[in-house]
Structures are given as structure tokens and as C-alpha cells.
Short mmCIF file of C-alpha atoms and ligand atoms in Angstrom, two decimals:
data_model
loop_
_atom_site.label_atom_id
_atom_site.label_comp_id
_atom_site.label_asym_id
_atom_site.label_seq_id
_atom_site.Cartn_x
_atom_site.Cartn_y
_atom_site.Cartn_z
CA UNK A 1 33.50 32.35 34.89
CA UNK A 2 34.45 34.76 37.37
CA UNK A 3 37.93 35.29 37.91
CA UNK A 4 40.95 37.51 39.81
CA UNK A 5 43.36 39.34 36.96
CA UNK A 6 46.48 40.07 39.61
CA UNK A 7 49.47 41.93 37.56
CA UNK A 8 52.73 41.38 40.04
CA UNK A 9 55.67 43.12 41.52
CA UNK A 10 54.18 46.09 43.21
CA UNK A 11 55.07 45.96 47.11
CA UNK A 12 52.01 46.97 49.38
CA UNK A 13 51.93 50.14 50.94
CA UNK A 14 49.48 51.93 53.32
CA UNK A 15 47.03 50.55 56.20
CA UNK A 16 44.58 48.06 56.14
CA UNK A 17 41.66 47.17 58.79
CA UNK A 18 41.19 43.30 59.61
CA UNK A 19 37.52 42.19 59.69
CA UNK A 20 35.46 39.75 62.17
CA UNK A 21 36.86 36.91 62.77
CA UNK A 22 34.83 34.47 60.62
CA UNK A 23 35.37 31.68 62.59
CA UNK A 24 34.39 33.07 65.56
CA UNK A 25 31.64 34.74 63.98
CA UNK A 26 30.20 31.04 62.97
CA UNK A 27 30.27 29.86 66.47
CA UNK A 28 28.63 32.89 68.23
CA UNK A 29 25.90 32.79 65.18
CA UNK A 30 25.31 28.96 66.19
CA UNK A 31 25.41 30.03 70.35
CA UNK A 32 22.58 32.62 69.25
CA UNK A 33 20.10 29.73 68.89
CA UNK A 34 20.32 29.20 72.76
CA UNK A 35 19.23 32.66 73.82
CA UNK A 36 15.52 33.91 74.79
CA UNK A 37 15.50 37.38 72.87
CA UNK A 38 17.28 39.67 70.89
CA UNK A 39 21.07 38.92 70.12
CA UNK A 40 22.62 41.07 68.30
CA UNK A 41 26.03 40.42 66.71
CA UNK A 42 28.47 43.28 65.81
CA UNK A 43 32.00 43.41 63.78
CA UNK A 44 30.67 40.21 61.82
CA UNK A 45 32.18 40.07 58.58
CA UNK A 46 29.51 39.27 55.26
CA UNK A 47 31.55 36.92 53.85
CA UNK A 48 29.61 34.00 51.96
CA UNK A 49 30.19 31.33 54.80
CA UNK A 50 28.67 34.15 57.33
CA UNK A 51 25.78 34.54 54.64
CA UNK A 52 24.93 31.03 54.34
CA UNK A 53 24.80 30.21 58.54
CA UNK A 54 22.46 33.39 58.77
CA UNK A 55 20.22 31.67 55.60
CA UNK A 56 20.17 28.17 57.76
CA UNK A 57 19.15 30.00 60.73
CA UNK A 58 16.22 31.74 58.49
CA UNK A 59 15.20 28.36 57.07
CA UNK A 60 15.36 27.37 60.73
CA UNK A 61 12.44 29.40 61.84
CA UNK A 62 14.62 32.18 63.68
CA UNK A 63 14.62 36.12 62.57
CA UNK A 64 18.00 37.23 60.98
CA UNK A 65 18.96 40.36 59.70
CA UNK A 66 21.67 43.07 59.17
CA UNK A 67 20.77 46.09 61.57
CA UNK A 68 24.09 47.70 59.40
CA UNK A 69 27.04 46.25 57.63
CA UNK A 70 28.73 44.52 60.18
CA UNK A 71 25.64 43.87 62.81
CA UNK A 72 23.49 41.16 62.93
CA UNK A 73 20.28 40.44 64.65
CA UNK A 74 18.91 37.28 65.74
CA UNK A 75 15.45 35.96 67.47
CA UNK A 76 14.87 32.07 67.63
CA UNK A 77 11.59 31.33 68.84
CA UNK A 78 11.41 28.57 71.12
CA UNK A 79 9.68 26.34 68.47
CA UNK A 80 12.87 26.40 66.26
CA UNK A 81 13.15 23.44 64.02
CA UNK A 82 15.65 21.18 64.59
CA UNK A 83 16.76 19.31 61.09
CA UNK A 84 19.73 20.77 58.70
CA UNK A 85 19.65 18.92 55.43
CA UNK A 86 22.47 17.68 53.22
CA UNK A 87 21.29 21.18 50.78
CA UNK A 88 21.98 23.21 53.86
CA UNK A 89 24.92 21.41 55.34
CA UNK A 90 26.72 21.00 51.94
CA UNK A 91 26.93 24.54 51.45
CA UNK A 92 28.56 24.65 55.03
CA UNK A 93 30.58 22.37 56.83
CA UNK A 94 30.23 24.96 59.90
CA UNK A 95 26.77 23.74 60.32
CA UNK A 96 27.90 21.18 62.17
CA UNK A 97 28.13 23.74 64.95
CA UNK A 98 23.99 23.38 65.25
CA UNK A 99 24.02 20.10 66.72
CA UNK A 100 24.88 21.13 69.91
CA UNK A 101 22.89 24.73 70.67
CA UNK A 102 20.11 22.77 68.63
CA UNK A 103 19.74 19.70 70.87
CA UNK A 104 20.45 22.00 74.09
CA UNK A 105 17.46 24.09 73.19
CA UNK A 106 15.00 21.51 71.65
CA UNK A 107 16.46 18.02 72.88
CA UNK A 108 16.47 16.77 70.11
CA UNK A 109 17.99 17.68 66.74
CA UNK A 110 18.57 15.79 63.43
CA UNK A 111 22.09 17.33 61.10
CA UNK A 112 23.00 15.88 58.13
CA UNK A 113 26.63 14.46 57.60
CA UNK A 114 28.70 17.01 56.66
CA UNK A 115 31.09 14.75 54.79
CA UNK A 116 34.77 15.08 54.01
CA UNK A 117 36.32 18.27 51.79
CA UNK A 118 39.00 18.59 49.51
CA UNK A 119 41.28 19.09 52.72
CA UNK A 120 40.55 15.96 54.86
CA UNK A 121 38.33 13.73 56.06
CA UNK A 122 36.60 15.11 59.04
CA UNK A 123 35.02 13.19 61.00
CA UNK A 124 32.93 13.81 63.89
CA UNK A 125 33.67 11.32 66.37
CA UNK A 126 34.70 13.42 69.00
CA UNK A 127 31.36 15.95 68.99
CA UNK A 128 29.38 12.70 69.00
CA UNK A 129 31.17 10.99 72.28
CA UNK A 130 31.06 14.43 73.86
CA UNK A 131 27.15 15.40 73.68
CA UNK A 132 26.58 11.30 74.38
CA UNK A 133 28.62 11.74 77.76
CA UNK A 134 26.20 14.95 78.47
CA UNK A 135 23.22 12.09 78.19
CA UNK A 136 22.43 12.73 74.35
CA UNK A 137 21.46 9.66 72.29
CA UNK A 138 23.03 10.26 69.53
CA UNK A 139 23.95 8.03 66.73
CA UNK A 140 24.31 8.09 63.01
CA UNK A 141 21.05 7.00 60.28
CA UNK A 142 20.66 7.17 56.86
CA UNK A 143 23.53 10.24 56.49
CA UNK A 144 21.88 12.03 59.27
CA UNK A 145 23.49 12.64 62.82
CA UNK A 146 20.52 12.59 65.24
CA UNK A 147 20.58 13.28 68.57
CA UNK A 148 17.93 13.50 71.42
CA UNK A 149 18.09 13.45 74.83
CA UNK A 150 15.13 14.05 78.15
CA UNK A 151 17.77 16.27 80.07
CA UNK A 152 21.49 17.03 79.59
CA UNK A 153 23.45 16.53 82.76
CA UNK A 154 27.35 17.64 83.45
CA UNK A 155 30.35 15.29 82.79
CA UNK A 156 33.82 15.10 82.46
CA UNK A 157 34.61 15.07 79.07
CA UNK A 158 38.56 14.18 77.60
CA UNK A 159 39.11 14.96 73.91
CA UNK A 160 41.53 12.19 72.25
CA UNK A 161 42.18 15.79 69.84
CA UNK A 162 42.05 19.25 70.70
CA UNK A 163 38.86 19.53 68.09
CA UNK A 164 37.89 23.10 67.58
CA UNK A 165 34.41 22.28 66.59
CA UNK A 166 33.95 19.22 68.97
CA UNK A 167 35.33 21.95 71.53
CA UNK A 168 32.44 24.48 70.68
CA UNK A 169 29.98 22.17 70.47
CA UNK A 170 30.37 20.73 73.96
CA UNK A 171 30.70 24.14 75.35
CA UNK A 172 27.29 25.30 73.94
CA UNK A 173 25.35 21.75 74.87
CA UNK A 174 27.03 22.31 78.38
CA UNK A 175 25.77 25.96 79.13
CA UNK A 176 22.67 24.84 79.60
CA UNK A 177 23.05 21.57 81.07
CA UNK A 178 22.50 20.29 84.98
CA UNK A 179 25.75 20.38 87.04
CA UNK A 180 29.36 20.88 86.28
CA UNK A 181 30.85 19.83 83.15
CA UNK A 182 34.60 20.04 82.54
CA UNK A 183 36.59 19.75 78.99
CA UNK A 184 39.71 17.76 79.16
CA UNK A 185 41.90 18.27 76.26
CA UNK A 186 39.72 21.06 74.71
CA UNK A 187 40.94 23.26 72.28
CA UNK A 188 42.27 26.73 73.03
CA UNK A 189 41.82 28.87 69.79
CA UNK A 190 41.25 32.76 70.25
CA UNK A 191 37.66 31.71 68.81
CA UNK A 192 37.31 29.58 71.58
CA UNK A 193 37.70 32.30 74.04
CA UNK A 194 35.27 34.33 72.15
CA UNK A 195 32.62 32.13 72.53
CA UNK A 196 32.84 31.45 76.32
CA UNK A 197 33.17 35.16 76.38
CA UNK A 198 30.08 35.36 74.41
CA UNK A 199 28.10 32.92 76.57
CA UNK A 200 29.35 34.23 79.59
CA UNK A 201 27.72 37.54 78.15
CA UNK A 202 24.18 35.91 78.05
CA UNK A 203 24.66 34.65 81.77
CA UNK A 204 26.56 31.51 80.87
CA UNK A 205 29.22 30.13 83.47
CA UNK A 206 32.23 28.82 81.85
CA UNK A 207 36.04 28.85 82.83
CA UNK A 208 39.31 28.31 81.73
CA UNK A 209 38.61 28.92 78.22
CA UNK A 210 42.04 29.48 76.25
CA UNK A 211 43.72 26.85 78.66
CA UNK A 212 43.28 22.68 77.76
CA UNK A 213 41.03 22.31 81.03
CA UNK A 214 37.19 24.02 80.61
CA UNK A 215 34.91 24.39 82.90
CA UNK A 216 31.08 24.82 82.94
CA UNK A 217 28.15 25.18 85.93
CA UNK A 218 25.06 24.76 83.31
CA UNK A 219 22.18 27.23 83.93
CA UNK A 220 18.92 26.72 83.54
CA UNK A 221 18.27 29.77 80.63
CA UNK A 222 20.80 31.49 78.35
CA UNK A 223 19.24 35.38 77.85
CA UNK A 224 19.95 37.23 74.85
CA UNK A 225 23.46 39.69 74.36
CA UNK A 226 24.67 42.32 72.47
CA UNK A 227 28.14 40.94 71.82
CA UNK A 228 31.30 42.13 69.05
CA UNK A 229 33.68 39.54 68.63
CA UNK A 230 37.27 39.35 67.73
CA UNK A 231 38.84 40.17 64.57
CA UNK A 232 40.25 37.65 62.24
CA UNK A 233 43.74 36.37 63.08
CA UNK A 234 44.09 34.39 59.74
CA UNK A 235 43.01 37.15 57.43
CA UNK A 236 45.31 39.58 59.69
CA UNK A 237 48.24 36.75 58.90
CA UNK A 238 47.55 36.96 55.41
CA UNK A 239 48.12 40.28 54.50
CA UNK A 240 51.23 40.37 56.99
CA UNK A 241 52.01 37.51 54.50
CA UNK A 242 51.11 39.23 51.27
CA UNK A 243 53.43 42.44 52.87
CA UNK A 244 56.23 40.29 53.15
CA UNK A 245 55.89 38.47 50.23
CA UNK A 246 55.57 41.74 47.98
CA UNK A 247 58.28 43.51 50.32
CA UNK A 248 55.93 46.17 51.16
CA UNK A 249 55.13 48.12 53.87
CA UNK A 250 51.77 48.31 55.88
CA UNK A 251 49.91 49.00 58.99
CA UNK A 252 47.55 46.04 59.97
CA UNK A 253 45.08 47.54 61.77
CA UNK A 254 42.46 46.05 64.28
CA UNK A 255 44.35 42.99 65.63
CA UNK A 256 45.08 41.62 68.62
CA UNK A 257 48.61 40.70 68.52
CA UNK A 258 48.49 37.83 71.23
CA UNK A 259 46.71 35.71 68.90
CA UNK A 260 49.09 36.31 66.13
CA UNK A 261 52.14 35.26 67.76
CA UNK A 262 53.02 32.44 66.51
CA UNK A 263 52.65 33.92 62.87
CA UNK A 264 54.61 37.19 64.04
CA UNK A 265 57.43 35.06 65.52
CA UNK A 266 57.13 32.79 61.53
CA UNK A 267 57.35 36.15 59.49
CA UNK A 268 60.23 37.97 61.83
CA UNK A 269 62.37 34.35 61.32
CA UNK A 270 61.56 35.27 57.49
CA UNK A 271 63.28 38.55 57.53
CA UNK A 272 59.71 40.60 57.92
CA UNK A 273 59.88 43.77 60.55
CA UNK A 274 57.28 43.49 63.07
CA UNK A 275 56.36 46.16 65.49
CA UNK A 276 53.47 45.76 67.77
CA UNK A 277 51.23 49.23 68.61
CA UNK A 278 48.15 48.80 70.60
CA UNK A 279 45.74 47.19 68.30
CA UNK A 280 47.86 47.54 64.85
CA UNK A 281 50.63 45.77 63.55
CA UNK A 282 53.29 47.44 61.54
CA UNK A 283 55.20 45.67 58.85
CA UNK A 284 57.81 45.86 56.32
CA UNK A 285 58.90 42.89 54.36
CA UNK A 286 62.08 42.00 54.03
CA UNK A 287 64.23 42.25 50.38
CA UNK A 288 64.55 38.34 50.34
CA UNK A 289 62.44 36.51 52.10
CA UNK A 290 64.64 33.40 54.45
CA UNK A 291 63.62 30.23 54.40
CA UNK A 292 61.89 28.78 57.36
CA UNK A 293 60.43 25.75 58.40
CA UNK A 294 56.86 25.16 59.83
CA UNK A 295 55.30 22.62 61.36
CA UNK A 296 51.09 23.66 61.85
CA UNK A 297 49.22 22.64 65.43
CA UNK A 298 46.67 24.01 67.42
CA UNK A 299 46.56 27.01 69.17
CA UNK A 300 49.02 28.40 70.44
CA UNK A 301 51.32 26.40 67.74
CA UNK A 302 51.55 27.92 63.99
CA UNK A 303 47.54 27.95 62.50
CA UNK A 304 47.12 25.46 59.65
CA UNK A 305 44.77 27.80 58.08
CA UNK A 306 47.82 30.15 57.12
CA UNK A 307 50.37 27.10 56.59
CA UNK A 308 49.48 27.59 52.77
CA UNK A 309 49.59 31.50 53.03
CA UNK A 310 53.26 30.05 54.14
CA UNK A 311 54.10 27.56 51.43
CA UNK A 312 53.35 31.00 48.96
CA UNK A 313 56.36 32.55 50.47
CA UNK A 314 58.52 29.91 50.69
CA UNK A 315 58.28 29.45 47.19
CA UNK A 316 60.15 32.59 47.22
CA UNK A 317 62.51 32.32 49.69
CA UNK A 318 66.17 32.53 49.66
CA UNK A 319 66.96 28.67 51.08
CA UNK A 320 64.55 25.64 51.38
CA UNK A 321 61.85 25.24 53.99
CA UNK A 322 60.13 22.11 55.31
CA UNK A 323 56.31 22.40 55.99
CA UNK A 324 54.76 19.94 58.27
CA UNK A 325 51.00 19.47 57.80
CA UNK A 326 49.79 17.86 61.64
CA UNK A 327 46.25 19.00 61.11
CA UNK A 328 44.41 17.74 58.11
CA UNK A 329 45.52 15.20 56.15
CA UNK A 330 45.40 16.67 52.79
CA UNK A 331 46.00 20.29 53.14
CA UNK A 332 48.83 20.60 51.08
CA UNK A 333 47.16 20.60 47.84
CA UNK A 334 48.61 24.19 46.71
CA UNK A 335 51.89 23.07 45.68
CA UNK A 336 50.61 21.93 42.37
CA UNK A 337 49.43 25.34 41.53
CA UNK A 338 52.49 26.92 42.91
CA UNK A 339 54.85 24.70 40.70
CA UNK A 340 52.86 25.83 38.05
CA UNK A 341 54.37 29.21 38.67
CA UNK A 342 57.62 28.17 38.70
CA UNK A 343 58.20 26.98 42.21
CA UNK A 344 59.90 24.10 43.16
CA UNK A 345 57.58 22.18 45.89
CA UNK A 346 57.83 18.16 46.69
CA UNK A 347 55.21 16.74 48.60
CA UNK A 348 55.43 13.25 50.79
CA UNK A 349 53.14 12.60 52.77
CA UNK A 350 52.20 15.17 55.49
CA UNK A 351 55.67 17.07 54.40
CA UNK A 352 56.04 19.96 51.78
CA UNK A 353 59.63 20.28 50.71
CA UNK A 354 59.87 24.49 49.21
CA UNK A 355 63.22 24.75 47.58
CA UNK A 356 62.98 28.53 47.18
CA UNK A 357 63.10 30.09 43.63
CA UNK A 358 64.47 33.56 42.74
CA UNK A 359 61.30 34.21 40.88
CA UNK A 360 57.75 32.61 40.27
CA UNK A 361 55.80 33.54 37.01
CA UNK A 362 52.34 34.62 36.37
CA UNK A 363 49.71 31.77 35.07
CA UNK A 364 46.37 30.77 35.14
CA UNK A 365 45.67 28.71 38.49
CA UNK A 366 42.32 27.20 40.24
CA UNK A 367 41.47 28.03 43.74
CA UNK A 368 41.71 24.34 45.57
CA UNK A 369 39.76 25.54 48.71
CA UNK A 370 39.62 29.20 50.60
CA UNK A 371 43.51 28.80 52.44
CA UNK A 372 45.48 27.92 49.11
CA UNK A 373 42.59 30.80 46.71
CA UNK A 374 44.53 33.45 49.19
CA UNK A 375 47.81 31.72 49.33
CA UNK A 376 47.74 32.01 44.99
CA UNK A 377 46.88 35.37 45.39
CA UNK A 378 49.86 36.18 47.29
CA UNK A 379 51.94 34.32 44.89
CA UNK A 380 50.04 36.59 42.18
CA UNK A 381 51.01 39.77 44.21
CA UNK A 382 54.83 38.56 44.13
CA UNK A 383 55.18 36.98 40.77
CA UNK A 384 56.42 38.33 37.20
CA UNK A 385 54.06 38.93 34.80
CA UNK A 386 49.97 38.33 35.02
CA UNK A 387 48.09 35.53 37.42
CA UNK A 388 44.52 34.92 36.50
CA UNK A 389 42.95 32.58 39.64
CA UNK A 390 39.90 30.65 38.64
CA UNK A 391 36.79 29.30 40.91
CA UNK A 392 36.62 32.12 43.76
CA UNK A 393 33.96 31.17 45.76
CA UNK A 394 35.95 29.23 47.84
CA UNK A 395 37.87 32.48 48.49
CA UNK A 396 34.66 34.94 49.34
CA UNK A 397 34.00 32.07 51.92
CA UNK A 398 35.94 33.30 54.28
CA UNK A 399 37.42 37.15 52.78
CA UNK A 400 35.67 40.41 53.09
CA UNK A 401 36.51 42.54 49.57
CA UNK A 402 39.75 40.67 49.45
CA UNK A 403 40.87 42.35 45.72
CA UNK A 404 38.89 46.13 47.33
CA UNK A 405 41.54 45.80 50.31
CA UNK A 406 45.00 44.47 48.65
CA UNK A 407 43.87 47.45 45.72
CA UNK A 408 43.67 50.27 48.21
CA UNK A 409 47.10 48.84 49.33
CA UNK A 410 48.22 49.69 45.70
CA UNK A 411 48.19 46.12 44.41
CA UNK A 412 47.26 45.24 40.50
CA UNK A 413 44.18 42.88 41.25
CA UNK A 414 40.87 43.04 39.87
CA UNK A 415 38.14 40.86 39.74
CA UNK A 416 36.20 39.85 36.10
CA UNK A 417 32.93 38.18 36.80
C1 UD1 B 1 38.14 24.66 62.78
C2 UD1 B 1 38.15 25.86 61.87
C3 UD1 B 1 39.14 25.66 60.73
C4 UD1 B 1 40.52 25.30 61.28
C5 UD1 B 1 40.42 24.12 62.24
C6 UD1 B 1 41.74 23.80 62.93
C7 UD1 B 1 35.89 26.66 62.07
C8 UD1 B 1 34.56 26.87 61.43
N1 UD1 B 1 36.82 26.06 61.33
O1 UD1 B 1 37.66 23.55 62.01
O2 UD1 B 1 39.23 26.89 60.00
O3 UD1 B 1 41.37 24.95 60.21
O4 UD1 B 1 39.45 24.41 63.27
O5 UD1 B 1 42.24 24.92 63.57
O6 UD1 B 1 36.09 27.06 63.20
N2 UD1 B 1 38.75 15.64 64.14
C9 UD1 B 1 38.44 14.33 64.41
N3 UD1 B 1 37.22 14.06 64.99
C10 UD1 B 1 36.33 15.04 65.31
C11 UD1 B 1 36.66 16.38 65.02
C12 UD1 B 1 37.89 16.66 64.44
O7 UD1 B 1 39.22 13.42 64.15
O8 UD1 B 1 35.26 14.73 65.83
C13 UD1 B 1 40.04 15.95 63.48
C14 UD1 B 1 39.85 16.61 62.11
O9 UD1 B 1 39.62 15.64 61.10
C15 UD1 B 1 41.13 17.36 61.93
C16 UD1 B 1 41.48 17.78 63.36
O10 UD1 B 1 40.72 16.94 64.24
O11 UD1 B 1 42.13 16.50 61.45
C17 UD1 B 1 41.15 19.24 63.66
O12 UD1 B 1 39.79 19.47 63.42
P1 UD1 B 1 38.94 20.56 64.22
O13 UD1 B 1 39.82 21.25 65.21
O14 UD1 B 1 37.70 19.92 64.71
O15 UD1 B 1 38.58 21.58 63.07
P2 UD1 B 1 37.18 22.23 62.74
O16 UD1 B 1 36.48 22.59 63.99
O17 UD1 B 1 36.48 21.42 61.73
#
């Protein structure tokens, strides 16, 4: 069974570069199936959740491949088939994102329930009342969402949550539609951006992305794009994380340090030195990390997908800090590998209790999904003594070379497959 071999204490020094954002890059992968032509993709990241979307899209009908490392090419013919099966949506819960490009292009499409995960629940509720108020039938049979619809017209559209996904999905089902659709509520991630940005490239009309209040004139044809999306806020807050955990010192390079703020602002309270340069990040952790407290939200409050990177250094902190899950209802799941370090975590509820410990100790721990795998290699990085981490696929999910990058930053980390 593979595994990560991490031997602790050495603080990270040097300069790393960020990758594609991979949620962004799922999104703009899904938008591709709306465009007549060639898109082609740059500064993706080939991470395994990346890999998989491309492998739906093949089994899909549509022409995928990597031009180079980091760009992707993509033809759908307009005859792309329409049905993602439990095999295909298992593998990713991202597939979701199909349901709206798919029924946009072919009016009908049939997606298998992705089902909860070890974080939550997820439902889909909100996608569902959003592409039925753009005139989709949509309903749910035999595990399968299916959806169908003769036209899509323009409505106005309030989301009871800011829903990333449900957010995305709307936007893509509304590019092409009749009329004027507007987003109430929606959700204003950096990814979000990214992919109005992105459909906006292929001769899309959509506004206001990055505020709660989107809207969209639907054309009648999306044409293909050359496009390079963001880089990945969460893996840039991770190694500012693993920096300040390890009291190291690092330049984070290729970021855009708007979308990091609220993680900047968490990590300065900590004790970390920040300074901003262009498109890099500098950083020097601090001798003892402070305690802080954290409570996650959407964008622009503190991500969720780093509040674990979080509860890793607050383990370690000098003080206790209060984490507030507001998200998901069960993402708190890595205290029980941290205590069995050495740190001192209580969990009620939605609420993580750190008391911080002067030292956490290296053991073997399990990966519970990809957030907490890179929160226990942090803790690895930081503790006394050798962490093995078990069951890494949830990690490659979503990191590019994770152990290449944290070595070349002079960390102890291999991987034994
Ligand atoms: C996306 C990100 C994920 C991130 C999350 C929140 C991708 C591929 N994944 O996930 O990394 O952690 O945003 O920033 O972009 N909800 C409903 N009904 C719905 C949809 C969502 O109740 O129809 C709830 C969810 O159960 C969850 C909350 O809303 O509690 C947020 O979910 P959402 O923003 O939709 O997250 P995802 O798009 O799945």
C-alpha cells in the first residue's frame, strides 16, 4: 500500500510555484462541452480529479488530450452523449458540473447521483430548482438526475445558499439560454470569476461575477477559447501553512494575493510574516505559532477547504483556538488523526476545540479525504520523529507532486508505493 514516509523538524526554505487551480480547472473542463471547436485549456494542473473529468469527457464522445503538461485540448461534437453513470460519477463528485453544459447543449441529459462523502451530505437541491426555473424538467429516477427541456429561457434565480456548484451550473445552463437570467445569492469564489471570465472568452455575456448578484444575456452559440485559468488559492494556503507550521521561510510563487486574503490575514494573526510582491508571496513562520480562532464561510470569509490545513497548526499553537465548521457538516474528521499525534482536539458538533501542544509526535495516520491527507502532512512536516500517512489517493486528487514540491523545499518526505 502506497504510502508518504515524512521525517519532521526541518523548516522549509526556498520558492515554490502554485499550480492551476483545480477547482477552477473542473468547471472550465465542464464549460468546454458548450463550445463549437477547439478549446484549449492552459495552466491545468494533472492531478487525478483533473484526470478523471478529462476520461468522462472521452467516454462522452468529445476529443481530449494534453497538447503539453499543463494544456489541454478539447472538441465535443455536437452529438455528445448525455448520461454519466454511477462508475463515472463515483470516481468524481465534480461531475455533477455536466448537468448543466450537458442539458444546455443537448436538452436533455441524464447524471447519476453523486451521493454524500465522508465530509457531508451534499445534496443537490439547489442545482435542481435552478436549471427547473430556466424551463428544465428535471427530477430525480432510479439514482439518476435527469433533466430535459425544448428551450431554456432566462429567470431570476435566488439561492437559499451561496452553492459553488449550484452557482456554476446555472451560469453555464444560462449562457446559452433566451433572455436575461440573473443569480440572486450566487456564490462569489475566485473560481467563480474564472469561469464567467472563461465564458465571456467564448462570447458569453455574464456580469457581476465575484459579487452575490449575476447576471447573464444568453446567446444563441458559445465558440471555442484558448483560455489559462487561475492558480490554486488552497494549495497556495497550504504551503503558506506548511511554512508556518515548520517555521520556515519561502517564496510562494504564482498567486494572486486577493484571493488569499482571508488566509493571509489567518496566518499574520498566527505570528507568520507576510509580504505581498506582484504575483508571489513571501513568508516566514513565526517561532511559536498563536492561537487563533476560525470560523470557515464562503468567499470572501476563511475557505473550508484549508480549515483543516488550520486545525494542523493549531495543534501546535501556543494558546487554544476554536474552529467553526459552517460549511459541511462533517468536515472535522482530522482531529482523530491529529490526537493521535499528540494533540489535544475536542470536537462538538460543528466546533473543534485545539488546545495547543508544545509538540506533536510522529505516527502512522490514514488520509480521511484530500483537505485533512495535506493537513497530516503538515503535521508530519512539524512533528518529532517519523509520520507514515496511509491511503493517498485522496491526496493526488487535488495536489500536483505534493512530496516533489515540499522536497525541493528541503522537507524529509518521500513517497513508498
Ligand atoms: C465546491 C468546491 C469545494 C469547496 C466547496 C465550498 C469544487 C469542485 N468543489 O464544492 O472544494 O469545499 O465548493 O467552497 O468546486 N448545498 C446544498 N444544496 C445544493 C448544493 C450545496 O445544500 O444543491 C450545500 C452543501 O451540502 C454544502 C454547502 O451547500 O453544505 C456548500 O456546497 P457547495 O458550495 O455547493 O460546494 P461544492 O460546489 O460541492
Amino acid at each position: 500500500m502506497a504510502k508518504l514516509v515524512i521525517n519532521g523538524g526541518i523548516p522549509l526554505e526556498g520558492s515554490v510555484k502554485i499550480s492551476g487551480a483545480k477547482n477552477a480547472a473542473l468547471a472550465v473542463i465542464a464549460a468546454s462541452l458548450l463550445a463549437e471547436g477547439e478549446t484549449v485549456l492552459e495552466n491545468i494542473p494533472q492531478i487525478n480529479d483533473v484526470v478523471i473529468l478529462t476520461e468522462i469527457l472521452q467516454s462522452l464522445g468529445a476529443s481530449v488530450f494534453w497538447k503539453d503538461r499543463e494544456t489541454l485540448s478539447i472538441t465535443v461534437p455536437d452529438d455528445v452523449h448525455c448520461v454519466a453513470n454511477y462508475r463515472e460519477v463515483k470516481r468524481l463528485r465534480a461531475s455533477n458540473l455536466l448537468l448543466g453544459p450537458l442539458v444546455a447543449r443537448r436538452r436533455k441529459a441524464r447524471i447519476s447521483l453523486p451521493g454524500g462523502c465522508q465530509i457531508g451530505s451534499r445534496p443537490m437541491d439547489l442545482h435542481l430548482k435552478g436549471l427547473a426555473k430556466l424551463g428544465c424538467t428535471i427530477g430525480v429516477e432510479h439514482g439518476f438526475i435527469k433533466a430535459c427541456c425544448s428551450r431554456l429561457e432566462g429567470n431570476r434565480i435566488y439561492l437559499d445558499f451561496p452553492s459553488v456548484g449550484a452557482t456554476e451550473n446555472i451560469m453555464m445552463a444560462a449562457a446559452v439560454a433566451e433572455g436575461k437570467t440573473i443569480i440572486e445569492n450566487a456564490a462569489k469564489e475566485p473560481e467563480i470569476v474564472d469561469l464567467a471570465s472563461f465564458l465571456n472568452s467564448m462570447g458569453g455575456k455574464i456580469r457581476g461575477a465575484g459579487t452575490d448578484r449575476i447576471k447573464i444575456t444568453g446567446v444563441k452559440t458559445l465558440r471555442a477559447a484558448k483560455y489559462a485559468i487561475i492558480p490554486d488559492r488552497i494549495e497556495a494556503g497550504t504551503f503558506l501553512a506548511a511554512v508556518t507550521i515548520t517555521g520556515g521561510n519561502v517564496r510562494v510563487e504564482n498567486v494572486i494575493p486577493p484571493h488569499l486574503k482571508p488566509i493571509i490575514a489567518k496566518l499574520q494573526e498566527a505570528g507568520a510574516w507576510i509580504k505581498e510582491e506582484d504575483s508571489s508571496l513571501h513568508i516566514v513562520g513565526p517561532e511559536r505559532i498563536k492561537s487563533v480562532d476560525i470560523k470557515t464561510l464562503p468567499f470572501p470569509g476563511f475557505p473550508t477547504d484549508m480549515q483543516s490545513q488550520m486545525m494542523a497548526l493549531l495543534a501546535l499553537a501556543y494558546g487554544t483556538g476554536v474552529i467553526v465548521e459552517n460549511v459541511f457538516e462533517n468536515r472535522l474528521l482530522v482531529a482523530n488523526e491529529l490526537n493521535r499525534m499528540g494533540a489535544q482536539i475536542k470536537v462538538e458538533g460543528h466546533t473543534a476545540i485545539v488546545q495547543g501542544v508544545p509538540f506533536l509526535n510522529g505516527v502512522s495516520v490514514k488520509a480521511p479525504d484530500l483537505r485533512s491527507g495535506v493537513a497530516l502532512i503538515l503535521a508530519g512536516l512539524a512533528a518529532r520523529g517519523t509520520t507514515e500517512i496511509y491511503n493517498l489517493h485522496v491526496i493526488d486528487r487535488g495536489y500536483l507532486n505534493v512530496e516533489e514540491k515540499l522536497s525541493r523545499l528541503g522537507a524529509d518526505i518521500k513517497r513508498i508505493d
